[in-house]
C-alpha atoms as an extended CHARMM CRD file, in Angstrom:
* protein
*
       218  EXT
         1         1  MET       CA             -0.1880000000       -0.1010000000        0.0950000000  PROA      1               0.0000000000
         2         2  THR       CA              2.2230000000        2.7180000000        0.7980000000  PROA      2               0.0000000000
         3         3  THR       CA              4.4480000000        1.7600000000       -2.8490000000  PROA      3               0.0000000000
         4         4  MET       CA              1.8090000000        2.4700000000       -4.2660000000  PROA      4               0.0000000000
         5         5  ARG       CA              0.8160000000        5.5250000000       -2.6770000000  PROA      5               0.0000000000
         6         6  THR       CA              4.1670000000        6.7440000000       -3.6040000000  PROA      6               0.0000000000
         7         7  GLN       CA              3.7110000000        5.8580000000       -7.1530000000  PROA      7               0.0000000000
         8         8  CYS       CA              1.0940000000        7.9440000000       -7.0370000000  PROA      8               0.0000000000
         9         9  ALA       CA              2.0730000000       10.9570000000       -5.6760000000  PROA      9               0.0000000000
        10        10  THR       CA              5.2850000000       10.4930000000       -8.2210000000  PROA      10              0.0000000000
        11        11  LEU       CA              3.4610000000       10.0870000000      -10.8690000000  PROA      11              0.0000000000
        12        12  ALA       CA              0.7780000000       13.9600000000       -9.5840000000  PROA      12              0.0000000000
        13        13  ALA       CA              3.7380000000       14.7990000000       -9.7090000000  PROA      13              0.0000000000
        14        14  ALA       CA              5.1290000000       14.1660000000      -12.4220000000  PROA      14              0.0000000000
        15        15  LEU       CA              1.9660000000       15.5710000000      -13.7640000000  PROA      15              0.0000000000
        16        16  VAL       CA              2.2830000000       18.5100000000      -11.9240000000  PROA      16              0.0000000000
        17        17  ALA       CA              5.4570000000       19.5670000000      -13.5870000000  PROA      17              0.0000000000
        18        18  ALA       CA              4.6850000000       18.3880000000      -17.1860000000  PROA      18              0.0000000000
        19        19  SER       CA              2.3670000000       21.2630000000      -16.6070000000  PROA      19              0.0000000000
        20        20  LEU       CA              4.2400000000       23.1440000000      -15.7570000000  PROA      20              0.0000000000
        21        21  LEU       CA              6.5160000000       23.1430000000      -18.6550000000  PROA      21              0.0000000000
        22        22  THR       CA              3.4980000000       22.8700000000      -22.0860000000  PROA      22              0.0000000000
        23        23  GLY       CA              2.4290000000       26.3050000000      -19.9890000000  PROA      23              0.0000000000
        24        24  LEU       CA             -1.6930000000       27.0030000000      -20.2770000000  PROA      24              0.0000000000
        25        25  THR       CA             -0.3390000000       26.8410000000      -24.7550000000  PROA      25              0.0000000000
        26        26  GLY       CA             -1.4390000000       23.6480000000      -24.5790000000  PROA      26              0.0000000000
        27        27  THR       CA             -3.9140000000       23.6420000000      -21.3600000000  PROA      27              0.0000000000
        28        28  ALA       CA             -5.5730000000       26.1780000000      -23.0280000000  PROA      28              0.0000000000
        29        29  ALA       CA             -5.8660000000       24.6780000000      -26.7790000000  PROA      29              0.0000000000
        30        30  ALA       CA             -7.1440000000       21.0860000000      -24.9810000000  PROA      30              0.0000000000
        31        31  GLN       CA             -9.3130000000       22.8540000000      -23.2410000000  PROA      31              0.0000000000
        32        32  GLY       CA            -11.3880000000       24.2300000000      -26.8460000000  PROA      32              0.0000000000
        33        33  THR       CA            -12.3440000000       27.7270000000      -24.5420000000  PROA      33              0.0000000000
        34        34  ALA       CA            -11.0760000000       30.5700000000      -24.8090000000  PROA      34              0.0000000000
        35        35  ARG       CA             -9.7980000000       32.7990000000      -21.1990000000  PROA      35              0.0000000000
        36        36  THR       CA             -8.8270000000       36.2410000000      -19.8130000000  PROA      36              0.0000000000
        37        37  LEU       CA             -6.7670000000       37.0760000000      -17.0240000000  PROA      37              0.0000000000
        38        38  THR       CA             -6.6070000000       40.3290000000      -15.5200000000  PROA      38              0.0000000000
        39        39  TYR       CA             -3.7880000000       41.8850000000      -13.7020000000  PROA      39              0.0000000000
        40        40  GLN       CA             -3.3670000000       44.3430000000      -11.3940000000  PROA      40              0.0000000000
        41        41  ILE       CA              0.3950000000       46.4120000000      -11.3420000000  PROA      41              0.0000000000
        42        42  LEU       CA              1.2320000000       47.9160000000       -7.6060000000  PROA      42              0.0000000000
        43        43  MET       CA              3.6470000000       49.9880000000       -7.5690000000  PROA      43              0.0000000000
        44        44  GLY       CA              5.2150000000       48.5950000000       -3.1870000000  PROA      44              0.0000000000
        45        45  GLU       CA              1.3090000000       48.9440000000       -2.0440000000  PROA      45              0.0000000000
        46        46  ASP       CA              0.0800000000       51.1070000000       -5.1110000000  PROA      46              0.0000000000
        47        47  PRO       CA             -1.9600000000       50.7730000000       -8.0070000000  PROA      47              0.0000000000
        48        48  ILE       CA             -0.8060000000       51.8390000000      -10.9050000000  PROA      48              0.0000000000
        49        49  GLY       CA             -2.2790000000       49.4790000000      -14.5840000000  PROA      49              0.0000000000
        50        50  SER       CA             -3.0040000000       46.6710000000      -15.5100000000  PROA      50              0.0000000000
        51        51  GLU       CA             -2.7800000000       44.2460000000      -17.5520000000  PROA      51              0.0000000000
        52        52  GLN       CA             -4.9880000000       42.1500000000      -19.5750000000  PROA      52              0.0000000000
        53        53  VAL       CA             -3.9800000000       38.0680000000      -21.2170000000  PROA      53              0.0000000000
        54        54  LYS       CA             -6.7770000000       36.7340000000      -23.1430000000  PROA      54              0.0000000000
        55        55  ILE       CA             -5.4560000000       33.3550000000      -24.5580000000  PROA      55              0.0000000000
        56        56  GLU       CA             -7.6320000000       31.5610000000      -27.6470000000  PROA      56              0.0000000000
        57        57  PRO       CA             -7.7950000000       28.2550000000      -28.9770000000  PROA      57              0.0000000000
        58        58  GLN       CA             -7.4480000000       27.9690000000      -33.0050000000  PROA      58              0.0000000000
        59        59  GLY       CA             -7.1710000000       24.8920000000      -34.2950000000  PROA      59              0.0000000000
        60        60  ASP       CA             -3.7110000000       23.7430000000      -33.6460000000  PROA      60              0.0000000000
        61        61  ARG       CA             -2.3650000000       27.1850000000      -32.4920000000  PROA      61              0.0000000000
        62        62  THR       CA             -2.9910000000       29.5240000000      -29.4830000000  PROA      62              0.0000000000
        63        63  LYS       CA             -3.8690000000       33.4750000000      -30.3840000000  PROA      63              0.0000000000
        64        64  VAL       CA             -2.7600000000       35.2070000000      -26.9330000000  PROA      64              0.0000000000
        65        65  THR       CA             -3.6570000000       39.1840000000      -27.4220000000  PROA      65              0.0000000000
        66        66  VAL       CA             -1.5980000000       40.9280000000      -24.0040000000  PROA      66              0.0000000000
        67        67  THR       CA             -3.0040000000       44.6540000000      -23.0220000000  PROA      67              0.0000000000
        68        68  ALA       CA             -1.1900000000       46.1890000000      -20.3950000000  PROA      68              0.0000000000
        69        69  THR       CA             -1.7060000000       50.0410000000      -18.9310000000  PROA      69              0.0000000000
        70        70  THR       CA              0.0520000000       52.1870000000      -16.5880000000  PROA      70              0.0000000000
        71        71  ARG       CA              0.1450000000       55.6250000000      -14.8350000000  PROA      71              0.0000000000
        72        72  VAL       CA              2.5590000000       56.8470000000      -12.6470000000  PROA      72              0.0000000000
        73        73  LYS       CA              3.1710000000       60.4270000000      -10.9140000000  PROA      73              0.0000000000
        74        74  VAL       CA              6.7640000000       60.2460000000       -8.9760000000  PROA      74              0.0000000000
        75        75  LEU       CA              7.5540000000       63.7190000000       -6.6640000000  PROA      75              0.0000000000
        76        76  PHE       CA              5.0930000000       65.3160000000       -9.7840000000  PROA      76              0.0000000000
        77        77  ILE       CA              6.2150000000       64.4450000000      -12.6880000000  PROA      77              0.0000000000
        78        78  ASN       CA              3.7600000000       61.7010000000      -14.4720000000  PROA      78              0.0000000000
        79        79  PHE       CA              4.8720000000       58.2980000000      -16.5840000000  PROA      79              0.0000000000
        80        80  ARG       CA              2.4310000000       56.1110000000      -18.1300000000  PROA      80              0.0000000000
        81        81  TYR       CA              3.3240000000       52.6770000000      -20.5840000000  PROA      81              0.0000000000
        82        82  ASP       CA              1.0500000000       51.4140000000      -22.6900000000  PROA      82              0.0000000000
        83        83  HSD       CA              1.7600000000       48.1490000000      -24.4130000000  PROA      83              0.0000000000
        84        84  LYS       CA             -0.4410000000       46.3580000000      -26.5150000000  PROA      84              0.0000000000
        85        85  ARG       CA              1.0940000000       42.9160000000      -27.8350000000  PROA      85              0.0000000000
        86        86  GLU       CA              0.1450000000       39.3700000000      -29.6380000000  PROA      86              0.0000000000
        87        87  GLU       CA              0.9850000000       36.2090000000      -29.5750000000  PROA      87              0.0000000000
        88        88  LEU       CA              0.9310000000       32.5880000000      -32.4160000000  PROA      88              0.0000000000
        89        89  TRP       CA              2.0370000000       29.3830000000      -30.0810000000  PROA      89              0.0000000000
        90        90  LYS       CA              1.5460000000       25.8310000000      -31.9980000000  PROA      90              0.0000000000
        91        91  GLY       CA              2.5220000000       22.9250000000      -29.6740000000  PROA      91              0.0000000000
        92        92  GLY       CA              4.3310000000       25.1430000000      -26.9790000000  PROA      92              0.0000000000
        93        93  ILE       CA              6.6970000000       27.1600000000      -29.8770000000  PROA      93              0.0000000000
        94        94  LEU       CA              6.0460000000       31.0530000000      -30.7780000000  PROA      94              0.0000000000
        95        95  ASP       CA              4.9630000000       31.2070000000      -34.1010000000  PROA      95              0.0000000000
        96        96  SER       CA              5.1260000000       35.1810000000      -34.1410000000  PROA      96              0.0000000000
        97        97  MET       CA              4.9810000000       38.3280000000      -32.3300000000  PROA      97              0.0000000000
        98        98  THR       CA              3.9200000000       41.8260000000      -32.8410000000  PROA      98              0.0000000000
        99        99  ALA       CA              4.0690000000       44.2230000000      -30.4370000000  PROA      99              0.0000000000
       100       100  THR       CA              3.7720000000       47.8990000000      -29.6090000000  PROA      100             0.0000000000
       101       101  THR       CA              4.7370000000       50.4490000000      -26.8100000000  PROA      101             0.0000000000
       102       102  ASP       CA              4.2920000000       53.7470000000      -25.8870000000  PROA      102             0.0000000000
       103       103  ASP       CA              6.8030000000       54.3750000000      -23.4940000000  PROA      103             0.0000000000
       104       104  ASP       CA              5.9810000000       57.4990000000      -21.7830000000  PROA      104             0.0000000000
       105       105  GLY       CA              6.2560000000       58.8470000000      -24.5930000000  PROA      105             0.0000000000
       106       106  THR       CA              8.4430000000       56.8800000000      -27.2870000000  PROA      106             0.0000000000
       107       107  PRO       CA              6.6830000000       54.4620000000      -29.4640000000  PROA      107             0.0000000000
       108       108  HSD       CA              8.8610000000       50.9750000000      -30.3000000000  PROA      108             0.0000000000
       109       109  LYS       CA              7.7600000000       48.0810000000      -32.8140000000  PROA      109             0.0000000000
       110       110  ILE       CA              8.8220000000       44.8650000000      -32.7590000000  PROA      110             0.0000000000
       111       111  GLU       CA              7.7130000000       42.2120000000      -35.2580000000  PROA      111             0.0000000000
       112       112  MET       CA              8.5330000000       38.3400000000      -34.9480000000  PROA      112             0.0000000000
       113       113  ALA       CA              8.0830000000       35.3920000000      -37.3260000000  PROA      113             0.0000000000
       114       114  ARG       CA              9.9480000000       31.7300000000      -37.0620000000  PROA      114             0.0000000000
       115       115  ASP       CA             11.5180000000       31.0310000000      -39.7530000000  PROA      115             0.0000000000
       116       116  ALA       CA             14.4010000000       28.4790000000      -40.9420000000  PROA      116             0.0000000000
       117       117  GLY       CA             17.0240000000       30.6580000000      -39.2440000000  PROA      117             0.0000000000
       118       118  GLY       CA             14.9440000000       30.7970000000      -36.5100000000  PROA      118             0.0000000000
       119       119  TYR       CA             13.2120000000       34.4650000000      -36.0370000000  PROA      119             0.0000000000
       120       120  ARG       CA             13.2330000000       37.3710000000      -37.8860000000  PROA      120             0.0000000000
       121       121  LEU       CA             13.0720000000       39.8120000000      -35.8100000000  PROA      121             0.0000000000
       122       122  THR       CA             12.0540000000       43.7480000000      -36.9690000000  PROA      122             0.0000000000
       123       123  VAL       CA             12.4120000000       46.3980000000      -33.9340000000  PROA      123             0.0000000000
       124       124  ASP       CA             11.4990000000       49.5960000000      -34.4970000000  PROA      124             0.0000000000
       125       125  GLY       CA             12.5150000000       49.3080000000      -38.8270000000  PROA      125             0.0000000000
       126       126  LYS       CA             15.2890000000       47.1800000000      -37.9660000000  PROA      126             0.0000000000
       127       127  THR       CA             15.5840000000       43.2090000000      -39.3640000000  PROA      127             0.0000000000
       128       128  GLN       CA             18.6050000000       40.9660000000      -37.4560000000  PROA      128             0.0000000000
       129       129  GLN       CA             17.5150000000       37.7440000000      -36.9630000000  PROA      129             0.0000000000
       130       130  ALA       CA             17.3310000000       35.4870000000      -33.7040000000  PROA      130             0.0000000000
       131       131  PRO       CA             18.6520000000       31.6800000000      -32.9150000000  PROA      131             0.0000000000
       132       132  SER       CA             15.4390000000       30.3550000000      -33.0130000000  PROA      132             0.0000000000
       133       133  GLY       CA             15.4450000000       29.9950000000      -28.6450000000  PROA      133             0.0000000000
       134       134  THR       CA             15.2140000000       33.2960000000      -28.1640000000  PROA      134             0.0000000000
       135       135  LEU       CA             12.0390000000       33.7660000000      -26.3000000000  PROA      135             0.0000000000
       136       136  PRO       CA             10.3780000000       37.0240000000      -25.5680000000  PROA      136             0.0000000000
       137       137  LEU       CA              9.4670000000       38.4120000000      -22.7070000000  PROA      137             0.0000000000
       138       138  THR       CA              6.4600000000       36.5670000000      -22.2930000000  PROA      138             0.0000000000
       139       139  LEU       CA              6.4130000000       35.8320000000      -18.9520000000  PROA      139             0.0000000000
       140       140  TRP       CA              1.6180000000       34.9030000000      -18.4730000000  PROA      140             0.0000000000
       141       141  THR       CA              3.4690000000       30.8320000000      -19.7120000000  PROA      141             0.0000000000
       142       142  PRO       CA              6.3370000000       28.6300000000      -17.3980000000  PROA      142             0.0000000000
       143       143  GLN       CA              7.3450000000       28.6530000000      -21.1900000000  PROA      143             0.0000000000
       144       144  VAL       CA             10.4280000000       31.5500000000      -20.1640000000  PROA      144             0.0000000000
       145       145  LEU       CA             11.6570000000       29.4670000000      -18.0480000000  PROA      145             0.0000000000
       146       146  LYS       CA             12.9310000000       26.8500000000      -19.9620000000  PROA      146             0.0000000000
       147       147  HSD       CA             15.3120000000       29.5200000000      -22.5290000000  PROA      147             0.0000000000
       148       148  THR       CA             18.5410000000       30.9510000000      -21.4260000000  PROA      148             0.0000000000
       149       149  GLN       CA             17.8750000000       33.7550000000      -24.0000000000  PROA      149             0.0000000000
       150       150  LEU       CA             15.2180000000       36.0690000000      -24.2230000000  PROA      150             0.0000000000
       151       151  LEU       CA             14.4900000000       39.7340000000      -25.3660000000  PROA      151             0.0000000000
       152       152  SER       CA             13.1310000000       43.0070000000      -24.7440000000  PROA      152             0.0000000000
       153       153  VAL       CA              8.8110000000       42.6880000000      -25.3630000000  PROA      153             0.0000000000
       154       154  ILE       CA              9.4200000000       47.0160000000      -25.6920000000  PROA      154             0.0000000000
       155       155  ASP       CA             12.6800000000       47.4870000000      -27.5960000000  PROA      155             0.0000000000
       156       156  GLY       CA             13.0280000000       43.9400000000      -28.4110000000  PROA      156             0.0000000000
       157       157  ALA       CA             17.2000000000       44.8070000000      -26.0060000000  PROA      157             0.0000000000
       158       158  PRO       CA             18.2760000000       40.6190000000      -25.9170000000  PROA      158             0.0000000000
       159       159  TYR       CA             18.9500000000       38.9490000000      -22.3440000000  PROA      159             0.0000000000
       160       160  LYS       CA             20.5610000000       36.0660000000      -20.9870000000  PROA      160             0.0000000000
       161       161  VAL       CA             19.2660000000       34.5090000000      -17.8030000000  PROA      161             0.0000000000
       162       162  ALA       CA             19.0050000000       31.9060000000      -16.0790000000  PROA      162             0.0000000000
       163       163  ALA       CA             15.4030000000       30.4320000000      -14.3810000000  PROA      163             0.0000000000
       164       164  ARG       CA             15.3680000000       27.8410000000      -11.2010000000  PROA      164             0.0000000000
       165       165  LYS       CA             13.0270000000       27.1540000000       -8.9540000000  PROA      165             0.0000000000
       166       166  VAL       CA             12.5580000000       28.4330000000       -5.8880000000  PROA      166             0.0000000000
       167       167  GLY       CA              9.8080000000       26.5070000000       -3.3090000000  PROA      167             0.0000000000
       168       168  ALA       CA              6.3090000000       25.7830000000       -3.2850000000  PROA      168             0.0000000000
       169       169  GLU       CA              4.5330000000       28.8820000000       -1.3080000000  PROA      169             0.0000000000
       170       170  ARG       CA              1.1910000000       30.2140000000       -1.4160000000  PROA      170             0.0000000000
       171       171  VAL       CA              0.2560000000       33.2390000000       -2.6110000000  PROA      171             0.0000000000
       172       172  GLU       CA             -2.8350000000       35.9930000000       -2.2560000000  PROA      172             0.0000000000
       173       173  ALA       CA             -4.1560000000       35.9450000000       -5.9100000000  PROA      173             0.0000000000
       174       174  GLY       CA             -8.1140000000       36.5030000000       -7.6610000000  PROA      174             0.0000000000
       175       175  GLY       CA             -9.0420000000       37.3090000000       -3.9570000000  PROA      175             0.0000000000
       176       176  LYS       CA             -7.8090000000       33.4120000000       -2.4660000000  PROA      176             0.0000000000
       177       177  ALA       CA             -4.4850000000       32.3230000000       -1.1480000000  PROA      177             0.0000000000
       178       178  VAL       CA             -2.8170000000       29.1890000000       -3.6970000000  PROA      178             0.0000000000
       179       179  GLU       CA             -0.6440000000       27.0510000000       -4.2850000000  PROA      179             0.0000000000
       180       180  ALA       CA              2.3680000000       28.1680000000       -6.3830000000  PROA      180             0.0000000000
       181       181  ALA       CA              5.8060000000       27.5330000000       -7.2770000000  PROA      181             0.0000000000
       182       182  HSD       CA              8.0000000000       30.3680000000       -7.0640000000  PROA      182             0.0000000000
       183       183  HSD       CA             10.2210000000       30.4730000000      -10.4780000000  PROA      183             0.0000000000
       184       184  ARG       CA             13.1160000000       32.7340000000      -10.5230000000  PROA      184             0.0000000000
       185       185  ILE       CA             14.8970000000       34.2310000000      -13.5750000000  PROA      185             0.0000000000
       186       186  GLU       CA             18.5420000000       36.4880000000      -12.8330000000  PROA      186             0.0000000000
       187       187  GLY       CA             20.8760000000       37.8830000000      -15.8110000000  PROA      187             0.0000000000
       188       188  ASP       CA             20.4910000000       40.6130000000      -17.7780000000  PROA      188             0.0000000000
       189       189  VAL       CA             16.9030000000       40.2480000000      -16.2950000000  PROA      189             0.0000000000
       190       190  GLU       CA             15.2720000000       39.3050000000      -12.8720000000  PROA      190             0.0000000000
       191       191  ARG       CA             11.4500000000       37.6300000000      -12.0990000000  PROA      191             0.0000000000
       192       192  ASP       CA             10.3210000000       36.2190000000      -10.0260000000  PROA      192             0.0000000000
       193       193  LEU       CA              7.3680000000       34.1040000000      -11.0590000000  PROA      193             0.0000000000
       194       194  TRP       CA              4.7840000000       32.0020000000       -8.8860000000  PROA      194             0.0000000000
       195       195  PHE       CA              2.6510000000       29.8130000000      -11.6350000000  PROA      195             0.0000000000
       196       196  ALA       CA             -0.5750000000       27.3740000000      -10.0520000000  PROA      196             0.0000000000
       197       197  ALA       CA              0.0380000000       23.9130000000      -10.6540000000  PROA      197             0.0000000000
       198       198  ASP       CA             -2.4990000000       24.4050000000      -14.7030000000  PROA      198             0.0000000000
       199       199  GLY       CA              0.0510000000       26.7720000000      -15.3350000000  PROA      199             0.0000000000
       200       200  THR       CA             -1.9950000000       30.3890000000      -14.8810000000  PROA      200             0.0000000000
       201       201  LEU       CA              0.5830000000       32.7530000000      -13.6590000000  PROA      201             0.0000000000
       202       202  MET       CA             -0.0670000000       34.3300000000      -10.1240000000  PROA      202             0.0000000000
       203       203  LYS       CA              1.6960000000       36.6220000000       -9.2970000000  PROA      203             0.0000000000
       204       204  THR       CA              5.2570000000       38.0240000000      -10.8780000000  PROA      204             0.0000000000
       205       205  ARG       CA              7.7590000000       41.0090000000       -9.4390000000  PROA      205             0.0000000000
       206       206  PHE       CA             10.2080000000       42.7970000000      -10.3740000000  PROA      206             0.0000000000
       207       207  LYS       CA             12.2390000000       46.4680000000       -9.7590000000  PROA      207             0.0000000000
       208       208  ARG       CA             12.2070000000       49.4390000000      -11.7210000000  PROA      208             0.0000000000
       209       209  SER       CA             14.1380000000       52.5350000000      -10.7220000000  PROA      209             0.0000000000
       210       210  GLY       CA             14.9610000000       51.4280000000       -7.3750000000  PROA      210             0.0000000000
       211       211  TYR       CA             10.5000000000       50.5810000000       -6.5450000000  PROA      211             0.0000000000
       212       212  ASP       CA              8.6910000000       46.9780000000       -6.0240000000  PROA      212             0.0000000000
       213       213  ILE       CA              6.4360000000       46.7890000000       -9.2960000000  PROA      213             0.0000000000
       214       214  THR       CA              3.9980000000       43.9260000000       -8.8070000000  PROA      214             0.0000000000
       215       215  TYR       CA              1.7250000000       42.0600000000      -11.5420000000  PROA      215             0.0000000000
       216       216  VAL       CA             -1.7470000000       40.1930000000       -8.5910000000  PROA      216             0.0000000000
       217       217  LEU       CA             -4.2010000000       37.8620000000      -10.5850000000  PROA      217             0.0000000000
       218       218  LYS       CA             -6.8700000000       39.5960000000      -10.3200000000  PROA      218             0.0000000000
């Protein structure tokens, strides 16, 4: 009986790990239903904006639309950030991405499409080649934990990173305490990420200009 319980526990753990690595692209596609995730953005304890992630299965592909807006006032100076991104995924692999950003008055546009050499990447009108192992810093999916080469979704800046699992924790998200796996991305860019067992991003945290920025699922 003990051996059977151990085997079941091991199998359950393996299934959870697999779901985390597959991410919501696989989960949503399998369910065949669209999902919309809304995150509140905080600077310290103060709300400064929101991000919405819409996941739409489309046959053998999954379309993901991300829209984010922040408004911040620091020392009588107002800052704004508006971002919209569309991603197309197939089999857990990013096929293409387009992103437009108004970063406090500075516009940026990124187009990324998979080809035989990896990805054709066009940033603000300038085209270059990116390796096949490159992924945008698209935090809604656990796929971001599997890549050592990431790029900014704002201006295409390259990041060399490594991800590690911190441990299992309970986080406050969606109005309740949820068990989540805490992961940390370190290197040229740093992010703390908490994913639920089905691959849903519950929370992310990082520093910007010395301030703690947190995204929490509503």
